mmCIF file of C-alpha atoms in Angstrom:
data_model
loop_
_atom_site.group_PDB
_atom_site.id
_atom_site.type_symbol
_atom_site.label_atom_id
_atom_site.label_comp_id
_atom_site.label_asym_id
_atom_site.label_seq_id
_atom_site.Cartn_x
_atom_site.Cartn_y
_atom_site.Cartn_z
ATOM 1 C CA MET Z 1 44.843 19.211 -13.422
ATOM 2 C CA ASP Z 2 48.059 18.605 -11.532
ATOM 3 C CA PHE Z 3 48.490 19.520 -7.872
ATOM 4 C CA ARG Z 4 51.399 20.699 -5.743
ATOM 5 C CA HIS Z 5 52.081 21.255 -2.073
ATOM 6 C CA LEU Z 6 51.845 24.868 -0.935
ATOM 7 C CA GLY Z 7 55.479 25.270 0.036
ATOM 8 C CA ASN Z 8 56.474 22.626 2.576
ATOM 9 C CA SER Z 9 52.990 22.599 4.091
ATOM 10 C CA GLY Z 10 50.629 19.659 3.818
ATOM 11 C CA LEU Z 11 48.097 21.712 1.838
ATOM 12 C CA MET Z 12 47.704 20.649 -1.794
ATOM 13 C CA VAL Z 13 46.695 23.292 -4.350
ATOM 14 C CA SER Z 14 45.908 23.129 -8.046
ATOM 15 C CA GLU Z 15 48.814 24.152 -10.307
ATOM 16 C CA ILE Z 16 46.456 26.650 -11.903
ATOM 17 C CA ALA Z 17 44.466 28.775 -9.459
ATOM 18 C CA TYR Z 18 41.524 31.000 -10.335
ATOM 19 C CA GLY Z 19 41.739 34.637 -9.226
ATOM 20 C CA ASN Z 20 39.174 37.407 -9.509
ATOM 21 C CA TRP Z 21 41.208 40.599 -9.337
ATOM 22 C CA LEU Z 22 39.916 43.129 -11.935
ATOM 23 C CA THR Z 23 37.025 40.910 -13.006
ATOM 24 C CA HIS Z 24 34.391 39.926 -10.435
ATOM 25 C CA GLY Z 25 32.299 42.827 -9.239
ATOM 26 C CA SER Z 26 33.995 45.118 -11.751
ATOM 27 C CA GLN Z 27 34.949 44.084 -15.294
ATOM 28 C CA VAL Z 28 32.385 41.324 -15.948
ATOM 29 C CA GLU Z 29 28.741 40.766 -15.040
ATOM 30 C CA GLU Z 30 27.957 38.304 -12.282
ATOM 31 C CA ASP Z 31 26.470 35.640 -14.553
ATOM 32 C CA THR Z 32 29.647 35.649 -16.643
ATOM 33 C CA ALA Z 33 31.762 35.535 -13.491
ATOM 34 C CA ALA Z 34 29.779 32.522 -12.283
ATOM 35 C CA ALA Z 35 30.262 30.828 -15.661
ATOM 36 C CA CYS Z 36 34.031 31.377 -15.397
ATOM 37 C CA VAL Z 37 34.084 29.864 -11.908
ATOM 38 C CA ARG Z 38 32.067 26.896 -13.188
ATOM 39 C CA ALA Z 39 34.551 26.446 -16.044
ATOM 40 C CA ALA Z 40 37.386 26.496 -13.506
ATOM 41 C CA LEU Z 41 35.701 23.854 -11.352
ATOM 42 C CA ASP Z 42 34.933 21.691 -14.388
ATOM 43 C CA ALA Z 43 38.601 21.907 -15.419
ATOM 44 C CA GLY Z 44 39.740 20.624 -12.035
ATOM 45 C CA ILE Z 45 40.759 23.914 -10.415
ATOM 46 C CA THR Z 46 40.209 23.748 -6.669
ATOM 47 C CA THR Z 47 42.194 26.827 -5.592
ATOM 48 C CA PHE Z 48 40.503 30.243 -5.644
ATOM 49 C CA ASP Z 49 42.280 33.494 -4.777
ATOM 50 C CA THR Z 50 40.653 36.812 -3.962
ATOM 51 C CA ALA Z 51 41.108 39.815 -1.620
ATOM 52 C CA ASP Z 52 38.895 42.134 0.380
ATOM 53 C CA VAL Z 53 39.975 45.177 -1.663
ATOM 54 C CA TYR Z 54 38.998 43.714 -5.028
ATOM 55 C CA ALA Z 55 36.005 45.823 -6.073
ATOM 56 C CA ARG Z 56 35.786 46.898 -2.387
ATOM 57 C CA GLY Z 57 34.410 43.563 -1.224
ATOM 58 C CA LYS Z 58 32.186 42.801 -4.211
ATOM 59 C CA ALA Z 59 34.665 40.328 -5.691
ATOM 60 C CA GLU Z 60 34.558 38.220 -2.533
ATOM 61 C CA GLU Z 61 30.760 38.324 -2.547
ATOM 62 C CA VAL Z 62 30.556 37.239 -6.192
ATOM 63 C CA LEU Z 63 33.035 34.408 -5.639
ATOM 64 C CA GLY Z 64 31.187 33.279 -2.523
ATOM 65 C CA ARG Z 65 27.914 33.048 -4.417
ATOM 66 C CA ALA Z 66 29.576 31.284 -7.357
ATOM 67 C CA LEU Z 67 31.034 28.610 -5.062
ATOM 68 C CA LYS Z 68 27.883 28.158 -2.999
ATOM 69 C CA GLY Z 69 26.836 24.520 -2.935
ATOM 70 C CA GLU Z 70 30.317 23.177 -3.676
ATOM 71 C CA ARG Z 71 31.851 20.803 -1.147
ATOM 72 C CA ARG Z 72 33.891 23.153 1.034
ATOM 73 C CA ASP Z 73 36.519 20.553 1.937
ATOM 74 C CA GLY Z 74 37.260 20.114 -1.761
ATOM 75 C CA LEU Z 75 38.220 23.776 -2.212
ATOM 76 C CA GLU Z 76 41.091 26.013 -1.155
ATOM 77 C CA ILE Z 77 39.858 29.589 -0.711
ATOM 78 C CA PHE Z 78 42.431 32.352 -0.248
ATOM 79 C CA SER Z 79 41.957 36.020 0.623
ATOM 80 C CA LYS Z 80 44.076 38.983 1.712
ATOM 81 C CA VAL Z 81 44.074 42.042 3.970
ATOM 82 C CA TYR Z 82 45.947 45.388 3.986
ATOM 83 C CA TRP Z 83 44.537 47.930 1.513
ATOM 84 C CA PRO Z 84 41.952 50.533 2.590
ATOM 85 C CA MET Z 85 38.407 49.225 2.955
ATOM 86 C CA GLY Z 86 36.921 52.462 4.251
ATOM 87 C CA ASP Z 87 37.752 56.062 5.082
ATOM 88 C CA GLY Z 88 38.627 55.404 8.718
ATOM 89 C CA ARG Z 89 42.228 55.450 9.936
ATOM 90 C CA ASN Z 90 41.907 51.854 11.127
ATOM 91 C CA ASP Z 91 40.219 50.575 7.956
ATOM 92 C CA ARG Z 92 43.597 49.678 6.431
ATOM 93 C CA GLY Z 93 46.995 48.199 7.147
ATOM 94 C CA LEU Z 94 48.019 45.233 9.283
ATOM 95 C CA SER Z 95 47.081 46.427 12.753
ATOM 96 C CA ARG Z 96 45.462 43.840 15.010
ATOM 97 C CA LYS Z 97 42.187 45.730 14.712
ATOM 98 C CA HIS Z 98 42.146 45.706 10.917
ATOM 99 C CA VAL Z 99 43.446 42.151 10.467
ATOM 100 C CA LEU Z 100 40.838 40.624 12.798
ATOM 101 C CA ARG Z 101 37.987 42.742 11.431
ATOM 102 C CA GLY Z 102 39.146 42.122 7.866
ATOM 103 C CA ALA Z 103 39.056 38.360 8.368
ATOM 104 C CA GLU Z 104 35.536 38.454 9.808
ATOM 105 C CA ASP Z 105 34.316 40.590 6.907
ATOM 106 C CA SER Z 106 35.955 38.352 4.293
ATOM 107 C CA LEU Z 107 34.428 35.233 5.839
ATOM 108 C CA ARG Z 108 30.992 36.851 5.768
ATOM 109 C CA ARG Z 109 31.304 37.999 2.156
ATOM 110 C CA LEU Z 110 32.636 34.626 0.985
ATOM 111 C CA GLY Z 111 29.983 32.711 2.896
ATOM 112 C CA THR Z 112 32.455 30.390 4.620
ATOM 113 C CA ASP Z 113 33.557 29.808 8.196
ATOM 114 C CA TYR Z 114 37.276 29.535 7.429
ATOM 115 C CA LEU Z 115 39.927 30.580 4.916
ATOM 116 C CA ASP Z 116 42.492 28.061 3.761
ATOM 117 C CA LEU Z 117 45.045 30.860 3.371
ATOM 118 C CA TYR Z 118 44.973 34.435 4.657
ATOM 119 C CA GLN Z 119 47.623 36.759 3.238
ATOM 120 C CA ALA Z 120 49.120 40.097 4.197
ATOM 121 C CA HIS Z 121 48.569 41.971 0.930
ATOM 122 C CA ARG Z 122 51.611 44.232 1.452
ATOM 123 C CA PHE Z 123 54.104 44.962 4.237
ATOM 124 C CA ASP Z 124 52.912 47.534 6.790
ATOM 125 C CA TYR Z 125 55.762 49.788 7.948
ATOM 126 C CA SER Z 126 53.509 51.587 10.441
ATOM 127 C CA THR Z 127 52.576 48.521 12.522
ATOM 128 C CA PRO Z 128 54.950 46.408 14.640
ATOM 129 C CA LEU Z 129 55.402 43.107 12.847
ATOM 130 C CA GLU Z 130 54.968 41.260 16.152
ATOM 131 C CA GLU Z 131 51.448 42.713 16.404
ATOM 132 C CA THR Z 132 50.556 41.576 12.894
ATOM 133 C CA MET Z 133 51.965 38.093 13.389
ATOM 134 C CA ARG Z 134 50.071 37.653 16.672
ATOM 135 C CA ALA Z 135 46.816 38.727 15.018
ATOM 136 C CA PHE Z 136 47.302 36.117 12.282
ATOM 137 C CA GLU Z 137 48.233 33.532 14.915
ATOM 138 C CA ASP Z 138 45.020 34.228 16.825
ATOM 139 C CA LEU Z 139 42.988 33.647 13.659
ATOM 140 C CA VAL Z 140 44.740 30.306 13.184
ATOM 141 C CA ARG Z 141 44.077 29.311 16.786
ATOM 142 C CA GLN Z 142 40.393 30.261 16.374
ATOM 143 C CA GLY Z 143 40.135 27.982 13.324
ATOM 144 C CA LYS Z 144 39.153 30.866 11.057
ATOM 145 C CA VAL Z 145 42.399 30.630 9.068
ATOM 146 C CA LEU Z 146 44.351 27.450 8.313
ATOM 147 C CA TYR Z 147 47.559 28.906 6.852
ATOM 148 C CA ILE Z 148 49.108 32.355 6.534
ATOM 149 C CA GLY Z 149 51.002 33.971 3.683
ATOM 150 C CA VAL Z 150 52.201 37.282 2.286
ATOM 151 C CA SER Z 151 51.996 39.134 -1.010
ATOM 152 C CA GLU Z 152 54.705 41.352 -2.533
ATOM 153 C CA TRP Z 153 56.983 41.193 0.509
ATOM 154 C CA ARG Z 154 60.745 41.506 0.132
ATOM 155 C CA ALA Z 155 63.121 38.765 1.202
ATOM 156 C CA ASP Z 156 64.244 40.577 4.370
ATOM 157 C CA GLU Z 157 60.622 41.223 5.383
ATOM 158 C CA ILE Z 158 59.795 37.532 4.996
ATOM 159 C CA GLU Z 159 62.858 36.661 7.086
ATOM 160 C CA GLN Z 160 61.762 39.070 9.842
ATOM 161 C CA ALA Z 161 58.328 37.412 10.002
ATOM 162 C CA LEU Z 162 59.866 33.932 10.145
ATOM 163 C CA ARG Z 163 62.192 34.968 12.973
ATOM 164 C CA ILE Z 164 59.299 36.374 15.008
ATOM 165 C CA ALA Z 165 57.209 33.250 14.397
ATOM 166 C CA ASP Z 166 60.045 31.014 15.575
ATOM 167 C CA GLU Z 167 60.794 33.121 18.653
ATOM 168 C CA MET Z 168 57.138 33.399 19.707
ATOM 169 C CA GLY Z 169 56.008 29.911 18.705
ATOM 170 C CA PHE Z 170 53.605 31.132 16.002
ATOM 171 C CA ASP Z 171 52.671 29.361 12.796
ATOM 172 C CA ARG Z 172 55.117 30.244 10.019
ATOM 173 C CA ILE Z 173 54.371 31.808 6.669
ATOM 174 C CA VAL Z 174 53.841 29.086 4.048
ATOM 175 C CA SER Z 175 53.350 31.193 0.922
ATOM 176 C CA SER Z 176 54.410 34.302 -0.969
ATOM 177 C CA GLN Z 177 52.294 35.863 -3.713
ATOM 178 C CA PRO Z 178 54.432 37.960 -6.070
ATOM 179 C CA GLN Z 179 53.974 39.146 -9.608
ATOM 180 C CA TYR Z 180 56.023 36.721 -11.715
ATOM 181 C CA ASN Z 181 56.179 35.982 -15.412
ATOM 182 C CA MET Z 182 58.590 35.711 -18.358
ATOM 183 C CA VAL Z 183 59.303 39.449 -18.367
ATOM 184 C CA TRP Z 184 58.955 40.232 -14.633
ATOM 185 C CA ARG Z 185 61.428 38.128 -12.675
ATOM 186 C CA VAL Z 186 62.284 40.437 -9.787
ATOM 187 C CA VAL Z 187 61.755 37.739 -7.134
ATOM 188 C CA GLU Z 188 64.266 35.297 -8.566
ATOM 189 C CA SER Z 189 67.460 36.684 -7.028
ATOM 190 C CA GLU Z 190 66.374 37.277 -3.407
ATOM 191 C CA VAL Z 191 62.801 36.253 -2.557
ATOM 192 C CA VAL Z 192 62.871 32.811 -4.178
ATOM 193 C CA PRO Z 193 66.164 31.676 -2.552
ATOM 194 C CA VAL Z 194 64.862 32.637 0.897
ATOM 195 C CA CYS Z 195 61.558 30.897 0.229
ATOM 196 C CA GLU Z 196 63.246 27.739 -1.057
ATOM 197 C CA ARG Z 197 65.382 27.595 2.061
ATOM 198 C CA GLU Z 198 62.435 28.203 4.405
ATOM 199 C CA GLY Z 199 59.812 26.001 2.730
ATOM 200 C CA ILE Z 200 57.652 28.820 1.378
ATOM 201 C CA GLY Z 201 55.862 28.371 -1.952
ATOM 202 C CA GLN Z 202 55.085 31.051 -4.539
ATOM 203 C CA ILE Z 203 51.486 31.623 -5.658
ATOM 204 C CA VAL Z 204 52.147 33.915 -8.567
ATOM 205 C CA TRP Z 205 49.869 36.591 -9.987
ATOM 206 C CA SER Z 206 49.927 38.088 -13.478
ATOM 207 C CA PRO Z 207 51.650 35.091 -15.113
ATOM 208 C CA LEU Z 208 50.523 36.520 -18.464
ATOM 209 C CA ALA Z 209 51.720 40.056 -17.648
ATOM 210 C CA GLY Z 210 48.212 41.491 -17.818
ATOM 211 C CA GLY Z 211 47.523 39.674 -21.092
ATOM 212 C CA VAL Z 212 50.656 40.916 -22.878
ATOM 213 C CA LEU Z 213 52.144 37.404 -22.860
ATOM 214 C CA SER Z 214 49.044 36.010 -24.532
ATOM 215 C CA GLY Z 215 50.127 37.809 -27.707
ATOM 216 C CA LYS Z 216 46.850 39.665 -28.190
ATOM 217 C CA TYR Z 217 48.495 43.098 -28.169
ATOM 218 C CA LYS Z 218 50.196 43.552 -31.530
ATOM 219 C CA PRO Z 219 52.971 46.089 -32.160
ATOM 220 C CA GLY Z 220 51.774 49.063 -34.175
ATOM 221 C CA GLN Z 221 48.114 48.003 -34.046
ATOM 222 C CA ASP Z 222 45.062 49.344 -32.219
ATOM 223 C CA LEU Z 223 44.243 47.740 -28.897
ATOM 224 C CA PRO Z 224 41.645 44.937 -29.147
ATOM 225 C CA GLU Z 225 38.104 46.013 -28.284
ATOM 226 C CA GLY Z 226 37.041 44.879 -24.823
ATOM 227 C CA SER Z 227 40.582 44.083 -23.690
ATOM 228 C CA ARG Z 228 41.957 45.126 -20.299
ATOM 229 C CA ALA Z 229 44.107 47.742 -21.991
ATOM 230 C CA THR Z 230 40.966 49.615 -23.085
ATOM 231 C CA ASP Z 231 39.162 49.391 -19.729
ATOM 232 C CA PRO Z 232 39.542 52.755 -17.921
ATOM 233 C CA LYS Z 233 39.581 50.997 -14.535
ATOM 234 C CA ILE Z 234 42.420 48.699 -15.517
ATOM 235 C CA LYS Z 235 44.507 50.107 -18.357
ATOM 236 C CA GLN Z 236 46.897 52.092 -16.155
ATOM 237 C CA ALA Z 237 48.120 48.892 -14.514
ATOM 238 C CA ILE Z 238 49.486 47.532 -17.798
ATOM 239 C CA ALA Z 239 50.030 50.753 -19.770
ATOM 240 C CA ASP Z 240 53.831 50.516 -19.661
ATOM 241 C CA LYS Z 241 53.862 47.011 -21.136
ATOM 242 C CA VAL Z 242 51.172 47.639 -23.753
ATOM 243 C CA GLY Z 243 53.021 50.768 -24.868
ATOM 244 C CA ASP Z 244 56.395 49.016 -25.161
ATOM 245 C CA GLN Z 245 56.617 48.287 -28.880
ATOM 246 C CA VAL Z 246 59.926 46.420 -28.525
ATOM 247 C CA LEU Z 247 58.393 44.118 -25.941
ATOM 248 C CA LEU Z 248 55.299 43.522 -28.054
ATOM 249 C CA GLU Z 249 57.444 42.649 -31.062
ATOM 250 C CA ARG Z 250 59.509 40.201 -29.021
ATOM 251 C CA VAL Z 251 56.376 38.565 -27.635
ATOM 252 C CA GLN Z 252 55.197 37.956 -31.202
ATOM 253 C CA ARG Z 253 58.490 36.159 -31.866
ATOM 254 C CA LEU Z 254 57.586 33.710 -29.096
ATOM 255 C CA GLU Z 255 54.555 32.495 -31.071
ATOM 256 C CA PRO Z 256 56.555 30.027 -33.235
ATOM 257 C CA LEU Z 257 58.240 28.623 -30.126
ATOM 258 C CA ALA Z 258 54.847 28.012 -28.538
ATOM 259 C CA ALA Z 259 53.600 26.364 -31.734
ATOM 260 C CA GLU Z 260 56.621 24.028 -31.780
ATOM 261 C CA ALA Z 261 55.671 22.914 -28.270
ATOM 262 C CA GLY Z 262 52.050 22.413 -29.312
ATOM 263 C CA LEU Z 263 50.882 25.264 -27.110
ATOM 264 C CA THR Z 264 49.243 28.632 -27.454
ATOM 265 C CA LEU Z 265 51.379 31.568 -26.347
ATOM 266 C CA ALA Z 266 49.261 31.941 -23.198
ATOM 267 C CA GLN Z 267 49.751 28.269 -22.369
ATOM 268 C CA LEU Z 268 53.502 28.568 -22.974
ATOM 269 C CA SER Z 269 53.663 31.582 -20.656
ATOM 270 C CA LEU Z 270 51.825 29.753 -17.891
ATOM 271 C CA ALA Z 271 53.897 26.608 -18.356
ATOM 272 C CA TRP Z 272 57.058 28.739 -18.159
ATOM 273 C CA VAL Z 273 56.033 30.031 -14.708
ATOM 274 C CA LEU Z 274 55.306 26.503 -13.516
ATOM 275 C CA GLN Z 275 58.799 25.311 -14.458
ATOM 276 C CA ASN Z 276 60.112 27.144 -11.381
ATOM 277 C CA PRO Z 277 60.079 24.455 -8.669
ATOM 278 C CA ASN Z 278 59.379 27.091 -5.999
ATOM 279 C CA VAL Z 279 56.061 27.968 -7.667
ATOM 280 C CA SER Z 280 53.130 26.158 -6.068
ATOM 281 C CA SER Z 281 50.418 27.674 -8.253
ATOM 282 C CA ALA Z 282 49.868 30.267 -10.987
ATOM 283 C CA ILE Z 283 46.771 32.450 -10.755
ATOM 284 C CA ILE Z 284 44.717 33.063 -13.881
ATOM 285 C CA GLY Z 285 41.860 35.503 -14.305
ATOM 286 C CA ALA Z 286 39.180 35.347 -16.955
ATOM 287 C CA SER Z 287 36.424 37.424 -18.469
ATOM 288 C CA ARG Z 288 35.129 34.469 -20.529
ATOM 289 C CA PRO Z 289 34.873 30.728 -19.718
ATOM 290 C CA GLU Z 290 36.847 29.863 -22.874
ATOM 291 C CA GLN Z 291 39.877 31.610 -21.434
ATOM 292 C CA VAL Z 292 39.815 29.298 -18.438
ATOM 293 C CA GLU Z 293 39.391 26.221 -20.615
ATOM 294 C CA GLY Z 294 42.403 27.172 -22.712
ATOM 295 C CA ASN Z 295 44.718 28.239 -19.918
ATOM 296 C CA VAL Z 296 44.277 25.151 -17.736
ATOM 297 C CA LYS Z 297 45.956 23.093 -20.461
ATOM 298 C CA ALA Z 298 49.276 24.497 -19.235
ATOM 299 C CA ALA Z 299 49.013 22.354 -16.099
ATOM 300 C CA GLY Z 300 51.392 19.405 -16.166
ATOM 301 C CA VAL Z 301 53.348 20.705 -19.182
ATOM 302 C CA ARG Z 302 57.124 20.372 -18.968
ATOM 303 C CA LEU Z 303 59.342 22.556 -21.154
ATOM 304 C CA ASP Z 304 62.821 21.396 -22.147
ATOM 305 C CA ALA Z 305 65.970 23.371 -21.342
ATOM 306 C CA ASP Z 306 66.597 24.302 -24.974
ATOM 307 C CA LEU Z 307 63.171 25.927 -25.278
ATOM 308 C CA LEU Z 308 63.700 27.878 -22.062
ATOM 309 C CA GLU Z 309 67.014 29.187 -23.383
ATOM 310 C CA ARG Z 310 65.443 30.246 -26.680
ATOM 311 C CA ILE Z 311 62.720 32.142 -24.791
ATOM 312 C CA ASP Z 312 65.413 34.054 -22.897
ATOM 313 C CA GLU Z 313 67.229 34.867 -26.139
ATOM 314 C CA VAL Z 314 64.067 36.290 -27.709
ATOM 315 C CA LEU Z 315 63.107 38.430 -24.724
ATOM 316 C CA GLY Z 316 66.625 39.759 -24.109
ATOM 317 C CA ASP Z 317 66.732 42.966 -22.072
ATOM 318 C CA SER Z 318 62.933 43.211 -21.952
ATOM 319 C CA VAL Z 319 63.165 41.073 -18.807
ATOM 320 C CA GLU Z 320 63.038 43.043 -15.531
ATOM 321 C CA ARG Z 321 65.096 41.516 -12.711
ATOM 322 C CA ASP Z 322 65.697 44.323 -10.170
ATOM 323 C CA PRO Z 323 64.618 43.029 -6.707
ATOM 324 C CA ALA Z 324 64.187 46.620 -5.481
ATOM 325 C CA LEU Z 325 60.999 46.804 -7.569
ATOM 326 C CA THR Z 326 59.230 44.669 -4.969
ATOM 327 C CA LYS Z 327 57.939 47.334 -2.584
ATOM 328 C CA SER Z 328 55.046 48.304 -0.364
ATOM 329 C CA PRO Z 329 53.659 51.796 0.325
ATOM 330 C CA GLU Z 330 55.756 53.683 2.851
ATOM 331 C CA ASP Z 331 52.645 54.761 4.751
ATOM 332 C CA VAL Z 332 49.382 52.874 4.376
ATOM 333 C CA HIS Z 333 47.597 55.713 6.177
ATOM 334 C CA GLY Z 334 48.560 58.078 3.389
ATOM 335 C CA ILE Z 335 46.834 55.987 0.717
#
């Protein structure tokens, strides 16, 4: 496993992080989840990403139990706050009340006394950003959070938060967690330049585009049994990609390029994400330990410029680049 700094901070993270969105507490049984976490640890992964909303808290609980007994100083545990965690009007968003309560609840579920990184899971248009930033700052001062970050924020929203932090003497954002992969590059034109300038690192989710970039979904064929695309809780999130026959055909044409590089298509896709110098870590999920063991082999891989150009030629206009597609709900209270 190779390691990188999280942005310009002093925190080192594993190039491949383990995330439990859609799996722990939902898609897989707890013993399988624990086996996947063990496989991640055995492969050298030290960075684990979760969120309070994943399986309404169950994912944090499962991860906490799976990591119990590990040396806490040897791990980087990340979580997030924003999405509804109850029916109450204050059980959501980035108000001071919800951020502070959300942190306490996440710490309890994870069985730890601090989070290495606490992230605003979306931008909250209904709460003054100064209030949110002060709540995060208080958590840092209390020692319950070491670093703060954001997920799926636009460039101008990140800039607003940095300006407030500088004016008020708060700790600055060190990370951004966007969706990013070969076919979803919406952060490249605006978010990444701002983050490069300000010392913010990307911790990217869905580097395999929900499994599409692993090549397991074949054009014109039935969906594989047990895949995410057949899970009623998950399939809507990737339905557009799985149903795009042109995209699926182009992904199949990437297979020979991966083979030339001595990689599986999943490994090529992960290595592609890690070629971006602004990426600190790529998050993988897994429903089987073997998936972890295969995917971690992308760490440390360097792809040459010719291969990167050929990938772009194959994918063509299947690549989405519109920065406007990074967006948060207009009203978290209406969710």
